[in-house]
Amino acid sequence: MAEVAPLVEIDRLMAELAKLARISEAEPPVVTRIVFSKADLRARAYMKDLCRVVGLSIREDAVGNTFVRWQGADPKLAAVATGSHIDAIPNAGAYDGVVGVLGGLEAIRALQRTGFRPRRPIELVIFTSEEPTRFGIGCLGSRMMGGVMTPDHARTLRDSESRSLDELRGQAGFSGNLETVLLSEGHFHAFVELHIEQGPILESEGIDLGIVTHIAAPASLKVTIEGEGGHAGAMLMPIRHDALTAAADLILALEAAAKSSGVIDTVATVGVCEVFPGAVNSVPSLVRLESDIRDTDGTRRDGVVENWKAVAAEVAARRGVQINFETVNADPPAICDASVLEAVQNAVSSAGKTSVRMVSRAYHDSLFVARFAPVAMIFTPCRGGVSHRPDEYASPEWIASGVEVLARTLANLAR
Ligand code: HGY
Ligand code: MN
Ligand code: MN
């Protein structure tokens, strides 16, 4: 059957990407778009308008996962899906997630322009709450689709102002029973996510695209350190139980545990540190940390966590403080599907692009879609490997290559 040769309208896509980037809670070029914020709702409305213009049908589930369907010749068949997220952490850039959503839409439009008619439906998915900012856990929408988070657990989620998922999703216009978010095994024939690499390899090696074979295993833990507060002038050093100096020991211990795992794939970060009472002349009595620990090997990652907890017990005894851990999530890695990888590889070859197989160190919704469908990911280079910063950037050429290969892959899988 003749190869489809989609022509990507990259100028149109880059203009849409620039417009989406300006839908932000922060001044350009900073993108802040927390799920269910006003900016998120405006961004969702903008995306739905773009999808309606090309005759695609739209369904939103009870938490705001958005399914944009290009009906196939045989609507009863399981869809071939693509997609990513448009929510963004504070002080982020314009490309993380968005390249996969706008790129997915442009891949569909490019195929439409060739006159290609898919046998299977092709569906663009905009996942709700990929970033952990609002509720402290990433990939909320895809976790619920895959049954990794139950509706009962989802109902316990609160944001920093104690607002519940139900309250916020209701205000955003998403009602319906949380039990309906779950998708069955085989709901998608295949899922392919286009995303910027968020690392330096492709750019530094001059390779057009990454073909992702594994997605690293993320874990997130909250740590509370309770010491004894007091007057910074009057409380002498020998009798102190300072929660913040204990936290300092813990943060450095986590770094040491990750560095001593023996492989470069182990990473650990303490990204949140809240100090109470937070007065310059008051000895900290309570510290809350939020940590992010990842590895391509789930067992090795868990070993780092156990090592960290053992050091914490020593710190607690030595400093006379209470240290408690709460595991927010500890997910296994995802292995991408061989047949979907082959479809991507064939598309790369027919597009005349170069590629390399690689691991994704960032997590993505594909990590959870893999629980109920065969997945693969396509990476575009990103400048300096920079991401989760306003200077995040992917060139039109890089994005156009990714979209063309995505379009060819979708056509191969949906024909
Ligand atoms: O943190 C991540 O890996 C993703 O960008 N949310
Ligand atoms: Mn991100
Ligand atoms: Mn992302």
CSV table of C-alpha atoms and ligand atoms in Angstrom, one decimal:
chain,number,residue,atom,x,y,z
A,1,MET,CA,0.0,0.0,0.0
A,2,ALA,CA,1.4,3.4,-1.0
A,3,GLU,CA,3.3,5.3,1.8
A,4,VAL,CA,1.4,8.4,3.0
A,5,ALA,CA,3.6,11.5,2.5
A,6,PRO,CA,2.2,14.1,4.9
A,7,LEU,CA,3.3,17.7,4.5
A,8,VAL,CA,3.6,19.5,7.9
A,9,GLU,CA,2.5,23.1,8.0
A,10,ILE,CA,5.1,24.1,10.5
A,11,ASP,CA,4.5,27.8,10.4
A,12,ARG,CA,0.9,27.3,11.3
A,13,LEU,CA,1.9,25.0,14.1
A,14,MET,CA,4.5,27.4,15.5
A,15,ALA,CA,2.0,30.2,15.4
A,16,GLU,CA,-0.5,28.1,17.4
A,17,LEU,CA,2.3,27.1,19.8
A,18,ALA,CA,3.2,30.7,20.4
A,19,LYS,CA,-0.4,31.6,21.0
A,20,LEU,CA,-0.9,28.8,23.4
A,21,ALA,CA,2.3,29.9,25.3
A,22,ARG,CA,0.7,33.3,25.9
A,23,ILE,CA,-2.2,31.6,27.7
A,24,SER,CA,-0.4,31.6,31.0
A,25,GLU,CA,-0.7,32.8,34.6
A,26,ALA,CA,2.7,34.5,34.2
A,27,GLU,CA,4.1,37.1,31.8
A,28,PRO,CA,5.6,35.8,28.5
A,29,PRO,CA,8.0,34.1,28.0
A,30,VAL,CA,7.2,32.3,31.3
A,31,VAL,CA,4.5,29.6,31.0
A,32,THR,CA,2.6,28.7,34.2
A,33,ARG,CA,-0.6,26.8,33.5
A,34,ILE,CA,-1.7,24.7,36.5
A,35,VAL,CA,-4.5,22.2,35.9
A,36,PHE,CA,-8.0,23.7,36.5
A,37,SER,CA,-6.6,27.3,36.7
A,38,LYS,CA,-8.1,30.0,34.5
A,39,ALA,CA,-5.2,29.7,32.1
A,40,ASP,CA,-5.7,25.9,31.9
A,41,LEU,CA,-9.4,26.4,31.0
A,42,ARG,CA,-8.5,29.1,28.4
A,43,ALA,CA,-5.9,26.8,26.9
A,44,ARG,CA,-8.4,23.9,26.8
A,45,ALA,CA,-10.9,26.1,25.0
A,46,TYR,CA,-8.3,27.2,22.5
A,47,MET,CA,-7.4,23.6,21.7
A,48,LYS,CA,-11.0,22.6,21.3
A,49,ASP,CA,-11.6,25.5,18.9
A,50,LEU,CA,-8.6,24.3,16.8
A,51,CYS,CA,-9.9,20.8,16.7
A,52,ARG,CA,-13.5,21.7,15.8
A,53,VAL,CA,-12.2,23.7,12.8
A,54,VAL,CA,-11.0,20.5,11.2
A,55,GLY,CA,-14.2,18.5,11.9
A,56,LEU,CA,-13.0,16.4,14.8
A,57,SER,CA,-15.4,15.3,17.5
A,58,ILE,CA,-14.6,16.0,21.2
A,59,ARG,CA,-15.3,14.1,24.4
A,60,GLU,CA,-14.3,15.1,27.9
A,61,ASP,CA,-14.3,12.6,30.7
A,62,ALA,CA,-15.1,13.2,34.4
A,63,VAL,CA,-11.6,14.7,35.2
A,64,GLY,CA,-11.1,16.6,32.0
A,65,ASN,CA,-9.1,14.1,29.9
A,66,THR,CA,-10.1,15.3,26.4
A,67,PHE,CA,-10.5,12.9,23.5
A,68,VAL,CA,-10.5,14.4,20.0
A,69,ARG,CA,-11.5,11.9,17.4
A,70,TRP,CA,-11.0,11.6,13.6
A,71,GLN,CA,-13.5,8.9,12.8
A,72,GLY,CA,-12.2,6.0,10.8
A,73,ALA,CA,-13.8,4.0,8.0
A,74,ASP,CA,-14.6,1.4,10.6
A,75,PRO,CA,-15.7,3.2,13.8
A,76,LYS,CA,-16.1,0.1,15.8
A,77,LEU,CA,-12.3,-0.6,15.7
A,78,ALA,CA,-10.1,0.4,18.6
A,79,ALA,CA,-8.6,3.8,17.9
A,80,VAL,CA,-4.9,4.6,17.3
A,81,ALA,CA,-4.2,7.4,19.7
A,82,THR,CA,-1.6,10.1,20.3
A,83,GLY,CA,-1.4,13.0,22.6
A,84,SER,CA,0.2,14.6,25.7
A,85,HIS,CA,-0.5,17.5,28.1
A,86,ILE,CA,-1.0,21.2,28.0
A,87,ASP,CA,-0.7,21.9,31.8
A,88,ALA,CA,2.6,23.4,32.9
A,89,ILE,CA,4.4,23.8,36.2
A,90,PRO,CA,5.2,27.3,37.4
A,91,ASN,CA,8.0,29.1,35.6
A,92,ALA,CA,7.9,26.6,32.7
A,93,GLY,CA,8.5,26.8,28.9
A,94,ALA,CA,6.3,26.6,25.9
A,95,TYR,CA,7.1,23.1,24.6
A,96,ASP,CA,6.8,20.5,27.3
A,97,GLY,CA,3.6,18.5,26.5
A,98,VAL,CA,2.4,21.0,24.0
A,99,VAL,CA,4.6,19.7,21.2
A,100,GLY,CA,2.7,16.4,21.6
A,101,VAL,CA,-0.7,18.0,21.6
A,102,LEU,CA,-0.4,20.5,18.9
A,103,GLY,CA,1.9,18.2,17.0
A,104,GLY,CA,-0.7,15.4,17.3
A,105,LEU,CA,-3.3,17.8,15.9
A,106,GLU,CA,-1.1,18.8,13.0
A,107,ALA,CA,-0.3,15.2,12.3
A,108,ILE,CA,-4.0,14.6,11.9
A,109,ARG,CA,-4.4,17.7,9.7
A,110,ALA,CA,-1.4,16.7,7.6
A,111,LEU,CA,-2.9,13.3,7.0
A,112,GLN,CA,-6.3,14.9,6.2
A,113,ARG,CA,-4.6,17.1,3.6
A,114,THR,CA,-3.2,14.0,1.8
A,115,GLY,CA,-6.7,12.6,1.4
A,116,PHE,CA,-5.7,9.6,3.6
A,117,ARG,CA,-8.7,7.9,5.2
A,118,PRO,CA,-7.9,5.8,8.3
A,119,ARG,CA,-9.6,2.5,8.7
A,120,ARG,CA,-9.2,2.8,12.5
A,121,PRO,CA,-10.3,6.0,14.2
A,122,ILE,CA,-7.3,8.2,15.2
A,123,GLU,CA,-7.7,10.0,18.5
A,124,LEU,CA,-5.8,12.9,20.0
A,125,VAL,CA,-5.8,12.8,23.8
A,126,ILE,CA,-5.1,15.8,26.0
A,127,PHE,CA,-4.4,14.4,29.4
A,128,THR,CA,-5.5,16.2,32.5
A,129,SER,CA,-3.0,17.1,35.2
A,130,GLU,CA,0.2,15.5,33.9
A,131,GLU,CA,2.2,17.8,36.1
A,132,PRO,CA,2.1,17.2,39.9
A,133,THR,CA,1.8,20.8,40.9
A,134,ARG,CA,-1.9,21.0,41.8
A,135,PHE,CA,-2.4,17.7,43.7
A,136,GLY,CA,1.2,16.6,44.4
A,137,ILE,CA,1.1,13.6,42.1
A,138,GLY,CA,1.8,13.5,38.3
A,139,CYS,CA,-0.3,12.0,35.5
A,140,LEU,CA,-3.5,12.1,37.4
A,141,GLY,CA,-5.7,11.7,34.3
A,142,SER,CA,-3.7,8.9,32.8
A,143,ARG,CA,-3.3,7.1,36.2
A,144,MET,CA,-7.1,7.1,36.5
A,145,MET,CA,-7.5,5.9,32.9
A,146,GLY,CA,-5.1,3.0,33.6
A,147,GLY,CA,-6.7,2.1,37.0
A,148,VAL,CA,-3.4,3.1,38.8
A,149,MET,CA,-5.3,5.6,40.9
A,150,THR,CA,-8.8,4.5,42.1
A,151,PRO,CA,-11.7,7.0,42.2
A,152,ASP,CA,-11.7,6.7,46.0
A,153,HIS,CA,-8.1,7.7,46.2
A,154,ALA,CA,-8.7,10.5,43.7
A,155,ARG,CA,-11.5,11.8,45.9
A,156,THR,CA,-9.0,12.3,48.8
A,157,LEU,CA,-6.7,14.6,46.8
A,158,ARG,CA,-6.5,18.2,48.0
A,159,ASP,CA,-4.5,21.1,46.6
A,160,SER,CA,-2.4,23.5,48.8
A,161,GLU,CA,-5.6,25.5,49.6
A,162,SER,CA,-7.3,22.2,50.7
A,163,ARG,CA,-9.6,22.3,47.6
A,164,SER,CA,-10.7,18.8,46.5
A,165,LEU,CA,-10.4,17.3,43.0
A,166,ASP,CA,-14.2,17.1,43.0
A,167,GLU,CA,-14.6,20.8,43.9
A,168,LEU,CA,-12.1,21.9,41.3
A,169,ARG,CA,-13.2,19.6,38.4
A,170,GLY,CA,-16.8,20.7,39.1
A,171,GLN,CA,-15.9,24.4,38.9
A,172,ALA,CA,-14.0,23.6,35.6
A,173,GLY,CA,-17.2,22.1,34.2
A,174,PHE,CA,-16.2,18.4,34.5
A,175,SER,CA,-18.9,16.5,36.2
A,176,GLY,CA,-19.8,12.8,36.0
A,177,ASN,CA,-18.8,9.8,37.8
A,178,LEU,CA,-15.1,9.3,38.5
A,179,GLU,CA,-15.6,5.5,37.9
A,180,THR,CA,-16.2,6.3,34.2
A,181,VAL,CA,-12.6,7.5,33.7
A,182,LEU,CA,-11.2,4.0,33.7
A,183,LEU,CA,-10.4,2.6,30.2
A,184,SER,CA,-10.3,-1.1,29.5
A,185,GLU,CA,-7.4,-3.1,28.2
A,186,GLY,CA,-7.4,-2.7,24.4
A,187,HIS,CA,-9.3,0.6,24.5
A,188,PHE,CA,-6.5,1.9,22.2
A,189,HIS,CA,-5.0,-0.2,19.4
A,190,ALA,CA,-1.8,1.7,20.0
A,191,PHE,CA,-0.7,5.0,21.6
A,192,VAL,CA,2.3,7.1,20.4
A,193,GLU,CA,3.3,10.3,22.2
A,194,LEU,CA,5.5,13.0,20.7
A,195,HIS,CA,7.5,14.9,23.3
A,196,ILE,CA,10.6,17.1,23.5
A,197,GLU,CA,13.5,15.0,24.9
A,198,GLN,CA,14.0,17.2,28.0
A,199,GLY,CA,17.7,16.1,27.7
A,200,PRO,CA,20.8,17.0,25.6
A,201,ILE,CA,21.5,13.8,23.6
A,202,LEU,CA,19.7,14.4,20.3
A,203,GLU,CA,20.9,17.9,19.8
A,204,SER,CA,24.5,17.2,20.9
A,205,GLU,CA,24.7,14.2,18.6
A,206,GLY,CA,22.8,15.9,15.7
A,207,ILE,CA,20.2,13.2,15.5
A,208,ASP,CA,16.7,14.0,14.2
A,209,LEU,CA,14.6,12.0,16.6
A,210,GLY,CA,14.6,9.7,19.7
A,211,ILE,CA,12.6,6.4,19.7
A,212,VAL,CA,11.8,5.8,23.3
A,213,THR,CA,12.1,2.1,24.5
A,214,HIS,CA,11.7,2.6,28.2
A,215,ILE,CA,10.2,5.3,30.5
A,216,ALA,CA,12.0,5.6,33.9
A,217,ALA,CA,10.3,4.7,37.1
A,218,PRO,CA,9.3,7.7,39.2
A,219,ALA,CA,8.7,7.8,43.0
A,220,SER,CA,7.7,10.8,45.1
A,221,LEU,CA,7.9,11.0,48.9
A,222,LYS,CA,6.9,13.6,51.4
A,223,VAL,CA,9.0,13.9,54.5
A,224,THR,CA,8.1,15.7,57.7
A,225,ILE,CA,10.9,16.6,60.2
A,226,GLU,CA,9.7,17.7,63.7
A,227,GLY,CA,12.2,19.3,66.0
A,228,GLU,CA,11.9,21.8,68.8
A,229,GLY,CA,11.5,25.5,68.1
A,230,GLY,CA,12.8,28.3,70.2
A,231,HIS,CA,14.4,31.8,70.4
A,232,ALA,CA,17.4,32.1,68.0
A,233,GLY,CA,19.3,34.1,70.5
A,234,ALA,CA,18.5,32.4,73.8
A,235,MET,CA,18.4,28.7,72.7
A,236,LEU,CA,22.0,27.6,73.1
A,237,MET,CA,23.5,25.2,70.5
A,238,PRO,CA,23.9,22.0,72.7
A,239,ILE,CA,20.2,21.8,73.5
A,240,ARG,CA,18.9,22.4,70.1
A,241,HIS,CA,16.7,20.0,68.0
A,242,ASP,CA,16.7,22.1,64.8
A,243,ALA,CA,14.4,20.7,62.2
A,244,LEU,CA,16.1,22.5,59.3
A,245,THR,CA,19.7,21.4,60.0
A,246,ALA,CA,18.3,17.9,60.3
A,247,ALA,CA,16.6,18.4,56.9
A,248,ALA,CA,19.9,19.6,55.5
A,249,ASP,CA,21.5,16.3,56.5
A,250,LEU,CA,18.6,14.5,54.9
A,251,ILE,CA,18.8,16.4,51.6
A,252,LEU,CA,22.5,15.8,51.3
A,253,ALA,CA,22.0,12.1,52.2
A,254,LEU,CA,19.5,11.7,49.4
A,255,GLU,CA,21.9,13.2,46.9
A,256,ALA,CA,24.7,10.9,48.2
A,257,ALA,CA,22.4,7.9,47.9
A,258,ALA,CA,21.5,8.6,44.3
A,259,LYS,CA,25.2,9.3,43.4
A,260,SER,CA,26.3,6.0,45.0
A,261,SER,CA,23.8,3.8,43.2
A,262,GLY,CA,26.5,2.8,40.7
A,263,VAL,CA,24.7,3.9,37.6
A,264,ILE,CA,24.0,7.3,35.9
A,265,ASP,CA,20.3,6.5,35.6
A,266,THR,CA,19.5,7.1,39.3
A,267,VAL,CA,18.4,10.6,40.0
A,268,ALA,CA,17.0,12.2,43.1
A,269,THR,CA,15.7,15.7,43.9
A,270,VAL,CA,14.3,17.6,46.9
A,271,GLY,CA,12.2,20.2,45.1
A,272,VAL,CA,10.1,21.5,47.9
A,273,CYS,CA,11.3,22.6,51.3
A,274,GLU,CA,8.8,24.4,53.7
A,275,VAL,CA,10.2,25.7,57.0
A,276,PHE,CA,8.1,26.6,60.0
A,277,PRO,CA,7.7,29.0,61.6
A,278,GLY,CA,10.0,30.6,58.9
A,279,ALA,CA,11.2,33.5,61.1
A,280,VAL,CA,14.9,34.6,60.9
A,281,ASN,CA,15.1,34.7,64.7
A,282,SER,CA,13.3,31.5,65.5
A,283,VAL,CA,14.8,28.0,65.5
A,284,PRO,CA,12.9,25.9,62.9
A,285,SER,CA,10.5,23.5,64.6
A,286,LEU,CA,9.1,21.8,61.5
A,287,VAL,CA,10.2,21.2,58.0
A,288,ARG,CA,8.3,19.6,55.1
A,289,LEU,CA,10.2,18.2,52.2
A,290,GLU,CA,9.0,16.8,48.9
A,291,SER,CA,11.3,14.5,47.0
A,292,ASP,CA,11.4,13.0,43.5
A,293,ILE,CA,13.5,9.8,43.0
A,294,ARG,CA,13.8,8.0,39.7
A,295,ASP,CA,15.6,5.2,37.9
A,296,THR,CA,15.2,3.1,34.8
A,297,ASP,CA,15.2,0.2,37.3
A,298,GLY,CA,12.4,0.2,39.9
A,299,THR,CA,14.3,-2.1,42.3
A,300,ARG,CA,17.4,0.0,42.2
A,301,ARG,CA,15.3,3.1,42.9
A,302,ASP,CA,13.6,1.4,45.8
A,303,GLY,CA,17.0,0.6,47.2
A,304,VAL,CA,17.9,4.3,47.2
A,305,VAL,CA,14.7,5.0,49.1
A,306,GLU,CA,15.5,2.3,51.7
A,307,ASN,CA,19.1,3.6,52.0
A,308,TRP,CA,17.7,7.2,52.6
A,309,LYS,CA,15.3,6.0,55.2
A,310,ALA,CA,18.1,4.2,57.1
A,311,VAL,CA,20.2,7.4,57.1
A,312,ALA,CA,17.1,9.3,58.3
A,313,ALA,CA,16.8,7.0,61.3
A,314,GLU,CA,20.4,7.8,62.3
A,315,VAL,CA,19.8,11.6,61.8
A,316,ALA,CA,16.6,11.4,63.9
A,317,ALA,CA,18.5,9.7,66.8
A,318,ARG,CA,21.5,12.0,66.6
A,319,ARG,CA,19.6,15.2,66.5
A,320,GLY,CA,16.6,14.2,68.6
A,321,VAL,CA,14.0,14.9,65.9
A,322,GLN,CA,11.0,13.0,64.6
A,323,ILE,CA,11.2,12.1,60.9
A,324,ASN,CA,8.2,10.6,59.0
A,325,PHE,CA,8.0,9.5,55.4
A,326,GLU,CA,4.9,9.4,53.2
A,327,THR,CA,5.1,7.7,49.8
A,328,VAL,CA,3.0,9.7,47.3
A,329,ASN,CA,3.8,7.3,44.4
A,330,ALA,CA,6.3,4.6,43.5
A,331,ASP,CA,5.6,3.5,39.9
A,332,PRO,CA,7.3,0.8,37.9
A,333,PRO,CA,9.0,1.8,34.6
A,334,ALA,CA,7.2,1.3,31.3
A,335,ILE,CA,8.6,-0.9,28.5
A,336,CYS,CA,7.5,0.3,25.0
A,337,ASP,CA,5.8,-2.1,22.7
A,338,ALA,CA,7.9,-3.8,20.0
A,339,SER,CA,5.3,-3.6,17.3
A,340,VAL,CA,4.6,0.1,17.9
A,341,LEU,CA,8.3,0.8,18.1
A,342,GLU,CA,8.6,-0.9,14.7
A,343,ALA,CA,5.8,1.3,13.3
A,344,VAL,CA,7.8,4.3,14.5
A,345,GLN,CA,11.0,3.0,13.1
A,346,ASN,CA,9.4,2.4,9.7
A,347,ALA,CA,8.0,5.9,9.7
A,348,VAL,CA,11.5,7.3,10.5
A,349,SER,CA,13.0,5.4,7.6
A,350,SER,CA,10.3,6.4,5.1
A,351,ALA,CA,10.6,10.0,6.2
A,352,GLY,CA,14.4,9.8,5.7
A,353,LYS,CA,15.2,10.9,9.2
A,354,THR,CA,17.9,9.8,11.6
A,355,SER,CA,17.0,8.3,15.0
A,356,VAL,CA,18.4,6.6,18.1
A,357,ARG,CA,16.7,4.4,20.6
A,358,MET,CA,16.7,5.9,24.1
A,359,VAL,CA,15.3,5.9,27.6
A,360,SER,CA,13.0,8.6,28.8
A,361,ARG,CA,14.2,10.0,32.1
A,362,ALA,CA,11.1,12.2,32.5
A,363,TYR,CA,7.8,10.5,33.1
A,364,HIS,CA,4.9,11.0,30.7
A,365,ASP,CA,1.3,9.9,30.3
A,366,SER,CA,2.6,7.1,28.2
A,367,LEU,CA,4.0,5.6,31.4
A,368,PHE,CA,0.4,4.9,32.5
A,369,VAL,CA,-1.3,4.4,29.1
A,370,ALA,CA,1.2,1.5,28.9
A,371,ARG,CA,-0.9,-0.2,31.6
A,372,PHE,CA,-3.7,-0.8,29.2
A,373,ALA,CA,-2.4,-0.2,25.6
A,374,PRO,CA,0.8,-0.8,23.6
A,375,VAL,CA,2.8,2.5,23.6
A,376,ALA,CA,5.9,4.1,22.1
A,377,MET,CA,7.2,7.6,22.3
A,378,ILE,CA,9.0,9.9,19.8
A,379,PHE,CA,11.4,12.5,21.1
A,380,THR,CA,12.4,15.7,19.3
A,381,PRO,CA,15.7,17.4,20.3
A,382,CYS,CA,15.4,20.4,22.6
A,383,ARG,CA,18.0,23.1,22.9
A,384,GLY,CA,20.7,22.4,25.5
A,385,GLY,CA,18.4,19.7,27.0
A,386,VAL,CA,16.7,22.5,28.9
A,387,SER,CA,13.1,22.0,30.1
A,388,HIS,CA,10.8,23.1,33.0
A,389,ARG,CA,12.3,26.6,32.3
A,390,PRO,CA,11.1,29.6,30.3
A,391,ASP,CA,14.2,29.2,27.9
A,392,GLU,CA,13.0,25.7,26.9
A,393,TYR,CA,13.1,25.6,23.1
A,394,ALA,CA,12.6,23.2,20.1
A,395,SER,CA,13.2,24.5,16.6
A,396,PRO,CA,10.5,24.4,13.9
A,397,GLU,CA,12.7,21.9,12.0
A,398,TRP,CA,13.0,19.6,14.9
A,399,ILE,CA,9.3,19.8,15.6
A,400,ALA,CA,8.4,19.3,11.9
A,401,SER,CA,10.4,16.1,11.7
A,402,GLY,CA,8.7,14.8,14.8
A,403,VAL,CA,5.2,15.6,13.5
A,404,GLU,CA,5.9,14.1,10.1
A,405,VAL,CA,7.1,10.9,11.6
A,406,LEU,CA,4.2,10.8,14.0
A,407,ALA,CA,1.8,11.3,11.1
A,408,ARG,CA,3.4,8.5,9.2
A,409,THR,CA,3.3,6.3,12.3
A,410,LEU,CA,-0.4,7.0,12.9
A,411,ALA,CA,-1.2,6.2,9.3
A,412,ASN,CA,0.7,3.0,9.4
A,413,LEU,CA,-1.1,1.9,12.6
A,414,ALA,CA,-4.5,3.1,11.5
A,415,ARG,CA,-4.6,1.8,7.9
B,1,HGY,O1,8.4,15.4,35.9
B,1,HGY,C1,8.3,14.9,34.8
B,1,HGY,O2,9.0,14.0,34.4
B,1,HGY,C2,7.3,15.4,33.9
B,1,HGY,O3,7.8,16.4,33.1
B,1,HGY,N1,6.1,15.8,34.5
B,2,MN,MN,6.9,18.4,32.6
B,3,MN,MN,5.8,16.6,29.7
